[in-house]
Short mmCIF file of C-alpha atoms and ligand atoms in Angstrom, two decimals:
data_model
loop_
_atom_site.label_atom_id
_atom_site.label_comp_id
_atom_site.label_asym_id
_atom_site.label_seq_id
_atom_site.Cartn_x
_atom_site.Cartn_y
_atom_site.Cartn_z
CA MET A 1 134.64 274.97 166.11
CA ASP A 2 132.62 273.06 163.36
CA ASN A 3 135.99 271.61 161.92
CA ILE A 4 137.26 271.34 165.07
CA TRP A 5 137.11 267.36 165.33
CA SER A 6 138.57 267.71 161.63
CA ASP A 7 141.27 269.56 163.15
CA ILE A 8 142.32 267.56 165.94
CA LYS A 9 142.30 264.39 163.41
CA VAL A 10 144.82 266.32 161.10
CA GLU A 11 147.32 266.84 164.63
CA LEU A 12 146.44 263.39 165.50
CA LYS A 13 147.48 261.86 162.22
CA GLU A 14 150.77 263.62 162.35
CA SER A 15 151.92 262.45 165.36
CA LEU A 16 150.66 258.89 165.46
CA PRO A 17 151.55 255.90 163.33
CA SER A 18 149.65 256.07 160.25
CA HIS A 19 148.19 252.46 161.18
CA ALA A 20 147.72 253.43 164.53
CA TYR A 21 145.76 256.66 162.94
CA ASN A 22 144.00 254.59 160.36
CA THR A 23 142.81 251.76 162.51
CA TRP A 24 141.66 253.69 165.53
CA PHE A 25 140.41 257.40 164.36
CA GLU A 26 139.33 257.26 160.55
CA PRO A 27 136.16 255.32 161.43
CA ILE A 28 135.67 258.19 164.37
CA ASN A 29 132.38 260.35 163.22
CA LEU A 30 131.93 263.42 164.59
CA ILE A 31 128.04 263.52 166.09
CA SER A 32 127.60 266.76 167.86
CA HIS A 33 129.56 269.52 169.68
CA THR A 34 129.04 272.63 171.94
CA ASP A 35 132.03 274.83 173.02
CA ALA A 36 132.32 272.47 176.17
CA GLU A 37 131.60 269.29 174.53
CA LEU A 38 132.13 266.61 171.83
CA ILE A 39 130.38 263.79 170.92
CA LEU A 40 132.03 261.57 168.66
CA GLU A 41 130.27 258.20 167.44
CA VAL A 42 132.64 254.78 167.40
CA PRO A 43 131.41 251.39 165.68
CA ASN A 44 131.27 249.64 168.98
CA GLN A 45 131.97 249.37 172.49
CA PHE A 46 135.31 247.53 171.75
CA PHE A 47 136.52 250.61 169.95
CA TYR A 48 135.58 252.50 172.75
CA GLU A 49 137.30 250.68 175.06
CA TRP A 50 140.32 250.39 173.06
CA ILE A 51 140.68 254.47 172.57
CA GLU A 52 139.91 255.15 176.24
CA SER A 53 142.81 253.01 177.08
CA HIS A 54 145.47 253.86 174.42
CA TYR A 55 144.47 257.30 173.30
CA ARG A 56 142.53 259.08 175.81
CA ASN A 57 145.07 261.50 176.61
CA GLU A 58 146.26 262.21 172.77
CA ILE A 59 142.97 263.36 172.03
CA ASN A 60 142.24 265.38 175.41
CA ASN A 61 145.59 266.95 175.05
CA THR A 62 145.47 267.82 171.41
CA ALA A 63 141.85 269.07 171.61
CA GLU A 64 142.83 271.16 174.52
CA SER A 65 145.76 272.87 172.73
CA LEU A 66 143.40 273.38 169.36
CA ILE A 67 140.63 275.22 171.72
CA GLY A 68 142.55 276.74 174.12
CA LYS A 69 140.72 274.96 176.99
CA ASN A 70 139.44 271.88 178.52
CA ILE A 71 136.58 270.09 176.59
CA ASN A 72 134.53 267.44 177.32
CA ILE A 73 134.83 264.45 174.77
CA LYS A 74 131.89 261.79 175.13
CA TYR A 75 131.64 258.79 173.07
CA THR A 76 128.50 256.88 171.54
CA VAL A 77 128.56 253.77 169.84
CA ALA A 78 127.03 253.21 166.29
CA PRO A 79 124.28 250.85 165.54
CA GLU A 80 125.03 247.55 164.27
CA LYS A 81 125.40 247.43 160.81
CA ARG A 82 125.48 244.17 158.80
CA ILE A 83 128.08 244.18 156.34
CA PRO A 84 127.89 241.17 153.77
CA LEU A 85 131.37 238.76 154.22
CA GLU A 86 133.63 239.55 151.29
CA SER A 87 136.42 236.88 150.61
CA ASN A 88 139.69 238.20 151.45
CA THR A 89 139.98 237.91 155.24
CA ALA A 90 140.22 234.76 157.32
CA PHE A 91 137.04 233.78 156.02
CA ALA A 92 138.63 233.91 152.80
CA GLY A 93 137.49 230.78 150.38
CA LYS A 94 134.38 230.47 151.95
CA ILE A 95 132.61 229.06 148.99
CA VAL A 96 131.18 225.65 147.99
CA LYS A 97 131.58 222.38 149.38
CA ASN A 98 134.20 222.58 152.44
CA GLN A 99 133.70 226.47 153.22
CA TYR A 100 136.84 226.32 155.71
CA LYS A 101 138.97 226.01 153.00
CA PRO A 102 142.14 226.52 154.83
CA ASN A 103 145.36 228.37 153.51
CA LEU A 104 147.47 225.37 153.99
CA ASN A 105 150.88 225.01 152.37
CA ARG A 106 150.74 221.74 150.47
CA ARG A 107 154.55 221.12 150.45
CA TYR A 108 154.41 221.04 154.37
CA THR A 109 153.91 217.44 155.12
CA PHE A 110 155.08 214.84 157.47
CA SER A 111 156.38 212.66 154.45
CA ASN A 112 159.07 215.59 153.93
CA PHE A 113 159.88 216.84 157.41
CA ILE A 114 163.38 215.09 158.05
CA GLU A 115 163.36 213.58 161.37
CA GLY A 116 166.59 214.07 163.52
CA SER A 117 167.11 213.53 167.24
CA ASN A 118 166.44 217.52 167.63
CA ASN A 119 162.75 217.08 166.26
CA GLN A 120 161.67 213.61 167.00
CA PHE A 121 159.60 214.23 169.94
CA ALA A 122 157.73 217.48 168.13
CA ARG A 123 157.36 215.56 165.12
CA ALA A 124 155.50 212.66 166.52
CA ALA A 125 153.33 214.66 168.85
CA ALA A 126 152.57 216.42 165.71
CA LEU A 127 152.02 212.91 163.97
CA SER A 128 150.05 211.61 166.90
CA VAL A 129 147.67 214.88 167.44
CA ALA A 130 146.86 214.93 163.17
CA LYS A 131 146.19 211.06 163.81
CA SER A 132 143.56 211.71 166.45
CA PRO A 133 142.80 215.33 166.81
CA GLY A 134 141.45 216.42 170.34
CA GLN A 135 142.96 213.75 172.46
CA GLN A 136 142.65 215.05 175.78
CA THR A 137 146.73 215.10 176.60
CA PHE A 138 147.82 216.60 173.59
CA ASN A 139 145.39 219.40 173.51
CA PRO A 140 146.51 221.72 173.36
CA LEU A 141 150.17 220.91 171.55
CA LEU A 142 152.25 224.03 171.50
CA VAL A 143 155.75 223.27 169.40
CA TYR A 144 158.54 226.04 170.51
CA GLY A 145 161.98 226.76 169.05
CA GLY A 146 164.09 229.08 167.28
CA VAL A 147 163.31 230.36 164.13
CA GLY A 148 163.73 228.38 160.61
CA LEU A 149 163.48 225.03 162.79
CA GLY A 150 160.50 223.65 161.12
CA LYS A 151 157.88 224.86 163.37
CA THR A 152 155.25 226.15 160.63
CA HIS A 153 155.96 223.04 158.60
CA LEU A 154 154.91 220.70 161.23
CA LEU A 155 152.05 223.12 161.83
CA HIS A 156 150.84 222.92 157.74
CA ALA A 157 151.77 219.09 158.22
CA ILE A 158 149.11 218.50 160.76
CA GLY A 159 146.45 220.31 158.50
CA ASN A 160 147.34 218.36 155.40
CA TYR A 161 147.29 215.28 157.17
CA ILE A 162 143.74 215.83 159.06
CA LEU A 163 142.32 217.45 155.30
CA GLU A 164 143.80 214.17 153.68
CA GLU A 165 142.00 211.61 156.15
CA LYS A 166 138.78 214.13 156.25
CA GLU A 167 138.07 216.42 153.56
CA SER A 168 135.12 218.05 155.25
CA ALA A 169 137.35 218.73 158.49
CA ARG A 170 137.20 222.35 159.39
CA ILE A 171 140.68 223.57 159.94
CA VAL A 172 141.61 227.14 160.40
CA ILE A 173 145.04 227.82 160.57
CA ALA A 174 146.20 231.62 160.65
CA SER A 175 149.07 233.08 162.24
CA SER A 176 148.83 235.18 165.64
CA GLU A 177 149.04 238.22 163.34
CA LYS A 178 146.66 237.26 161.22
CA PHE A 179 144.14 236.44 164.13
CA THR A 180 144.77 239.62 165.67
CA MET A 181 144.11 241.55 162.04
CA ASP A 182 140.75 239.34 161.52
CA PHE A 183 139.92 240.26 165.21
CA ILE A 184 140.53 243.97 164.73
CA SER A 185 138.58 243.98 161.04
CA SER A 186 135.60 242.34 162.36
CA ILE A 187 135.45 244.85 164.87
CA GLN A 188 135.92 247.87 162.64
CA LYS A 189 133.54 246.17 160.20
CA ASN A 190 131.32 245.27 162.94
CA ARG A 191 131.80 241.54 162.22
CA THR A 192 132.68 240.05 165.59
CA VAL A 193 129.92 237.75 164.97
CA ASP A 194 131.27 236.13 161.63
CA PHE A 195 135.00 236.26 163.59
CA SER A 196 133.70 233.98 165.91
CA LYS A 197 131.78 231.56 163.86
CA THR A 198 134.96 231.38 161.60
CA TYR A 199 137.28 230.54 164.51
CA ARG A 200 134.95 229.27 167.07
CA LYS A 201 133.42 226.73 164.57
CA ALA A 202 136.66 225.04 163.39
CA ASP A 203 137.66 221.26 164.39
CA VAL A 204 140.77 222.05 164.07
CA LEU A 205 142.42 225.60 165.11
CA LEU A 206 146.63 225.58 164.30
CA ILE A 207 147.85 229.28 165.34
CA ASP A 208 151.33 229.87 164.23
CA ASP A 209 153.90 231.89 166.08
CA ILE A 210 151.90 232.93 169.41
CA GLN A 211 154.40 234.93 170.72
CA PHE A 212 152.82 237.71 168.56
CA PHE A 213 150.32 237.67 171.13
CA GLN A 214 152.22 239.28 173.70
CA LYS A 215 151.19 242.69 174.92
CA LYS A 216 147.81 242.42 172.88
CA GLU A 217 145.53 242.24 175.82
CA GLN A 218 142.30 242.23 173.82
CA THR A 219 143.38 239.92 171.34
CA GLN A 220 144.42 237.44 174.11
CA GLU A 221 140.86 237.89 175.59
CA GLN A 222 139.49 237.15 172.16
CA PHE A 223 141.85 234.07 171.89
CA PHE A 224 141.09 232.94 175.15
CA HIS A 225 137.25 232.65 174.65
CA THR A 226 137.66 230.93 171.21
CA PHE A 227 140.39 228.62 172.94
CA ASN A 228 137.96 228.04 175.50
CA ASP A 229 135.15 227.56 173.60
CA LEU A 230 136.88 224.92 171.05
CA TYR A 231 138.95 223.10 174.19
CA GLN A 232 135.74 222.51 175.55
CA GLN A 233 134.20 220.89 172.59
CA GLY A 234 137.35 218.64 172.45
CA LYS A 235 138.24 220.60 169.14
CA GLN A 236 142.26 220.39 168.60
CA ILE A 237 144.33 223.30 169.17
CA VAL A 238 147.72 223.49 167.88
CA MET A 239 150.41 226.76 168.17
CA THR A 240 153.61 227.53 167.55
CA SER A 241 156.01 229.67 169.31
CA ASP A 242 159.65 231.20 169.12
CA ARG A 243 159.93 230.84 172.67
CA LEU A 244 158.20 229.33 175.65
CA PRO A 245 154.96 230.47 177.18
CA GLN A 246 156.56 231.55 180.39
CA GLU A 247 159.25 233.81 178.54
CA MET A 248 156.85 235.53 176.74
CA ASN A 249 155.86 238.94 178.24
CA GLY A 250 152.51 240.93 178.72
CA LEU A 251 150.95 237.44 178.05
CA THR A 252 147.86 237.49 180.66
CA ASP A 253 148.15 234.43 183.24
CA ARG A 254 145.13 232.57 182.57
CA LEU A 255 146.34 232.69 178.96
CA LEU A 256 149.43 231.05 180.01
CA SER A 257 148.24 228.67 181.97
CA ARG A 258 145.84 227.66 179.08
CA PHE A 259 148.99 227.37 177.18
CA GLU A 260 150.79 225.15 179.13
CA SER A 261 148.02 222.73 180.10
CA GLY A 262 148.45 220.53 177.38
CA LEU A 263 151.62 219.59 175.83
CA VAL A 264 154.85 221.56 175.25
CA VAL A 265 157.40 220.36 172.94
CA ASP A 266 160.38 221.86 171.45
CA ILE A 267 162.42 221.63 168.28
CA GLN A 268 166.13 222.22 168.61
CA PRO A 269 168.94 223.01 166.06
CA PRO A 270 169.73 220.03 163.94
CA ASP A 271 172.75 218.11 164.65
CA PHE A 272 175.35 217.32 162.15
CA GLU A 273 173.92 214.30 161.14
CA THR A 274 170.44 215.69 160.35
CA ARG A 275 172.00 218.58 158.69
CA VAL A 276 173.51 215.83 156.41
CA ALA A 277 170.62 214.33 155.86
CA ILE A 278 168.66 217.55 155.36
CA LEU A 279 170.82 218.79 152.70
CA MET A 280 171.25 215.45 150.73
CA GLU A 281 167.42 215.33 150.73
CA LYS A 282 167.19 218.86 149.48
CA ALA A 283 169.56 218.43 146.89
CA GLU A 284 167.92 215.14 145.68
CA GLN A 285 164.32 217.37 145.49
CA ASN A 286 165.98 219.94 143.60
CA GLY A 287 167.74 217.58 141.23
CA LEU A 288 171.38 218.34 142.54
CA ASP A 289 174.02 215.96 142.57
CA LEU A 290 176.40 216.94 145.14
CA PRO A 291 179.29 215.27 146.07
CA TYR A 292 179.07 213.92 149.55
CA ASP A 293 182.43 216.05 151.06
CA THR A 294 180.85 219.11 150.11
CA VAL A 295 177.63 217.98 151.51
CA GLU A 296 179.62 217.47 154.91
CA PHE A 297 181.25 220.90 154.62
CA MET A 298 178.02 222.50 154.47
CA ALA A 299 176.91 220.72 157.36
CA THR A 300 179.90 221.82 159.14
CA HIS A 301 179.66 225.64 158.99
CA ILE A 302 175.97 226.23 158.46
CA LYS A 303 174.42 225.03 161.72
CA ASN A 304 171.34 227.32 162.93
CA SER A 305 168.33 226.33 160.97
CA VAL A 306 166.94 223.85 158.51
CA ARG A 307 165.69 227.29 156.54
CA GLU A 308 169.69 228.27 156.01
CA LEU A 309 170.23 224.66 155.01
CA GLU A 310 167.64 224.72 152.47
CA SER A 311 168.53 228.23 150.97
CA THR A 312 172.11 227.08 150.32
CA ILE A 313 171.24 224.75 148.29
CA ILE A 314 169.12 227.06 146.30
CA ARG A 315 171.86 229.60 146.29
CA LEU A 316 174.21 226.72 144.94
CA LEU A 317 171.74 225.58 142.01
CA ALA A 318 171.05 229.58 141.02
CA TYR A 319 175.15 229.89 140.86
CA SER A 320 175.74 226.71 139.06
CA SER A 321 172.78 227.39 136.57
CA LEU A 322 173.31 230.95 136.20
CA SER A 323 177.19 230.78 135.49
CA ASN A 324 176.57 227.14 133.67
CA CYS A 325 179.38 225.94 136.03
CA GLU A 326 179.79 222.51 137.90
CA ILE A 327 179.29 222.18 141.67
CA ASP A 328 182.76 221.47 142.99
CA PHE A 329 184.34 222.31 146.22
CA ASN A 330 185.20 225.89 145.49
CA LEU A 331 181.72 226.79 144.44
CA VAL A 332 180.07 225.69 147.82
CA LYS A 333 182.77 226.98 149.57
CA LYS A 334 182.40 230.42 148.19
CA VAL A 335 178.49 230.07 148.52
CA VAL A 336 179.00 228.96 152.35
CA ARG A 337 181.28 231.88 152.90
CA GLU A 338 178.96 234.24 151.34
CA ARG A 339 175.92 233.08 153.51
CA LEU A 340 178.34 233.68 156.48
CA GLY A 341 178.94 236.89 156.16
CA ASN A 342 181.20 238.48 153.16
CA GLY A 343 184.24 235.96 152.98
CA ALA A 344 185.85 237.92 155.39
CA PRO A 345 187.89 235.54 157.64
CA ILE A 346 185.56 235.20 160.63
CA ASP A 347 185.79 233.85 164.21
CA ILE A 348 189.27 233.01 164.15
CA SER A 349 192.13 234.58 165.70
CA ALA A 350 196.05 233.88 166.35
CA ASN A 351 195.24 232.74 169.28
CA ASP A 352 193.25 230.28 167.86
CA ILE A 353 196.01 229.13 165.49
CA VAL A 354 198.82 228.77 168.24
CA LYS A 355 196.49 226.74 170.17
CA ARG A 356 195.95 224.36 167.30
CA VAL A 357 199.39 224.08 166.37
CA SER A 358 200.21 223.77 170.34
CA GLU A 359 197.75 220.39 170.42
CA ALA A 360 199.07 219.13 167.29
CA THR A 361 203.14 219.85 168.07
CA LYS A 362 202.67 219.27 172.20
CA ILE A 363 204.71 222.39 172.18
CA THR A 364 203.07 224.84 175.27
CA GLU A 365 201.34 227.94 173.61
CA LYS A 366 203.51 229.65 175.98
CA ASP A 367 206.57 228.40 174.30
CA ILE A 368 205.37 229.15 171.20
CA ILE A 369 204.91 232.77 171.33
CA GLY A 370 207.76 232.95 173.66
CA SER A 371 211.43 233.39 172.72
CA SER A 372 213.32 229.63 172.81
CA ARG A 373 215.16 229.05 169.60
CA ARG A 374 215.28 225.54 170.27
CA MET A 375 214.38 223.47 167.12
CA PRO A 376 210.91 221.95 167.59
CA ILE A 377 209.74 225.39 169.51
CA ALA A 378 211.04 227.54 167.25
CA GLU A 379 209.56 225.22 164.45
CA ALA A 380 205.98 225.02 165.79
CA ARG A 381 206.13 229.33 166.04
CA GLN A 382 207.30 229.20 162.22
CA ILE A 383 204.31 227.11 161.74
CA SER A 384 201.93 229.36 163.51
CA ILE A 385 202.62 232.18 161.95
CA TYR A 386 203.09 230.98 158.39
CA LEU A 387 199.11 229.84 159.18
CA CYS A 388 198.30 233.10 160.46
CA ARG A 389 199.76 234.41 157.21
CA GLU A 390 197.86 232.12 155.02
CA ILE A 391 194.70 231.47 156.66
CA MET A 392 193.84 235.17 158.19
CA GLY A 393 196.20 237.44 155.73
CA SER A 394 197.37 239.31 158.21
CA SER A 395 200.07 241.80 157.73
CA LEU A 396 203.66 241.08 158.65
CA MET A 397 203.43 243.81 160.90
CA ASP A 398 200.50 242.58 162.78
CA ILE A 399 201.81 238.68 162.85
CA GLY A 400 204.99 240.12 164.34
CA VAL A 401 202.93 241.90 167.38
CA GLN A 402 200.72 238.92 167.83
CA PHE A 403 204.29 236.70 168.33
CA GLY A 404 205.79 238.58 171.28
CA GLY A 405 207.09 241.92 169.08
CA ARG A 406 208.73 240.56 166.55
CA ASP A 407 209.84 242.24 163.53
CA HIS A 408 208.31 241.76 160.30
CA THR A 409 211.61 240.41 158.68
CA THR A 410 211.64 237.62 161.43
CA VAL A 411 207.98 237.20 160.40
CA LEU A 412 208.59 236.91 156.31
CA HIS A 413 211.67 234.49 157.17
CA ALA A 414 209.48 232.18 159.04
CA CYS A 415 206.91 232.26 156.17
CA ARG A 416 209.17 231.40 153.64
CA ASN A 417 211.22 228.76 155.80
CA ILE A 418 208.02 226.98 156.20
CA GLU A 419 207.21 227.38 152.43
CA LYS A 420 210.33 225.59 151.65
CA LYS A 421 209.99 222.89 154.26
CA ILE A 422 206.62 222.00 152.73
CA LYS A 423 208.21 220.98 149.84
CA ILE A 424 211.17 219.00 151.26
CA ASP A 425 209.87 217.38 154.25
CA LYS A 426 206.96 215.24 154.18
CA ARG A 427 206.45 215.45 158.16
CA ILE A 428 205.88 219.24 157.95
CA GLY A 429 203.97 219.22 154.50
CA TYR A 430 201.65 216.91 155.88
CA LEU A 431 201.44 218.38 159.24
CA VAL A 432 200.99 222.21 158.02
CA ARG A 433 198.30 220.84 155.65
CA SER A 434 196.44 219.23 157.51
CA LEU A 435 196.10 222.21 160.50
CA GLN A 436 195.33 224.53 157.55
CA GLN A 437 192.53 222.13 156.48
CA ASP A 438 191.21 222.13 159.70
CA LEU A 439 191.42 225.69 160.66
CA THR A 440 189.94 226.48 157.40
CA PHE A 441 187.05 224.23 158.24
CA SER A 442 186.29 225.89 161.42
CA LEU A 443 186.93 229.73 159.99
CA ILE A 444 184.29 229.59 157.34
P1 LIG B 501 159.65 227.93 161.59
O1 LIG B 501 158.38 227.92 161.57
O2 LIG B 501 160.24 227.14 162.47
O3 LIG B 501 160.66 229.24 161.47
P2 LIG B 501 159.56 226.44 159.15
O4 LIG B 501 158.68 225.60 159.37
O5 LIG B 501 159.41 228.02 158.46
O6 LIG B 501 160.66 227.21 160.52
O7 LIG B 501 161.28 225.80 158.21
C1 LIG B 501 161.84 226.85 157.32
C2 LIG B 501 162.27 226.11 156.16
O8 LIG B 501 162.54 224.62 156.80
C3 LIG B 501 160.84 225.36 155.60
O9 LIG B 501 161.12 225.72 154.27
C4 LIG B 501 161.08 223.98 155.92
O10 LIG B 501 160.03 223.51 155.05
C5 LIG B 501 162.09 223.55 156.11
N1 LIG B 501 162.12 222.78 157.42
C6 LIG B 501 162.30 222.74 158.58
N2 LIG B 501 162.71 221.60 159.29
C7 LIG B 501 162.46 220.45 158.26
C8 LIG B 501 162.68 219.21 158.58
N3 LIG B 501 163.02 218.94 159.48
N4 LIG B 501 162.85 218.54 157.24
C9 LIG B 501 162.54 219.13 155.97
N5 LIG B 501 162.68 220.30 155.78
C10 LIG B 501 162.27 221.27 157.16
MG1 LIG B 502 157.46 230.21 161.45
#
């Protein structure tokens, strides 16, 4: 019986994820036991509630299976211990002068945030908050949008701006994960007071990626109190999220209504012009001299996030300096292809090609894959076949199947014929080249 708690722990350690075990079971001490009862000491009330609500069954079942009968498990809360502050937590850097030396990334400023119609409103709101934090209408400010679109950048820009204006401003910036970790660790170490002090004494609280609060009720609870406290004191709160608050699952209603009570602004993926602007700016920052057509090419194909645009530039830079080669169209193409996935033809089919040829020649798609041998129709068909071979690299057989079950010699004949005509017939040469360029552009 003496070792029963150790035995239970061994079992739990095997059955639970290690972070859960380390967080919630390592700190528990055995106080006493009889053969009908086990008394365990937990660091605090919250800990007890957490264990009761999350692990009650695991503990009871494990105990029962080891002892062979039902046993009563009771908890007692350890007397509060004060542990001096360490410097490697949220309270990091709590030294001299401004004790709130926040973890701001100095590179993220308003001045290097490139504005486009996709982020104009978010940027304006962020700047307004930075200029007069705590103003009712923009409090809280919630910026939401997809990955890599500049939410974190704006959040840090606000912090940097405020700090620039007022060196003593107490700015606390944390991801919601860090907030959660700090909260849990403060509970484990009985330092909830310090936790509150740090977060609730902020002039400006910047919380990144609040979607991680989903389903973490205790943390939400804590955040709710922190939030109210600050809000009532007229302190500014800014949050980012990758989705709208109402799209978050497992968010308590009252927190949801808090999130929505201020201003919610979104950032959309950048449009073409903004992508060009971002690429040129980032290229310049990196001392990279890019021909304009390559910039357009990149902006055409890399669409989803600013982070991707940025990393394409970095990759180009790496390539050209490592292999000591000029950045020309081929290199850019290669890098873009690589970024979009392995250089294999993507997202294009014989249908796409036929469609494009049909648009250009005004011959219907049906006619192109049909059997008419009339000159303009047969020519459009042969051009389509040639392009399938050139762009998709399809086999003669496959192409034959796509074009109404023609055999491979017919396909080969079509390819040869067009190859020849390109050289001698300007009109066809031009048509095929421009179609090929068009399609290749959309391909990569
Ligand atoms: P998110 O937090 O929305 O996922 P980030 O703020 O981390 O995105 O942005 C990803 C990268 O793109 C960062 O390096 C950031 O500086 C850069 N970035 C994003 N938007 C812009 C912009 N409008 N102008 C300049 N750089 C930007
Ligand atoms: Mg981010």
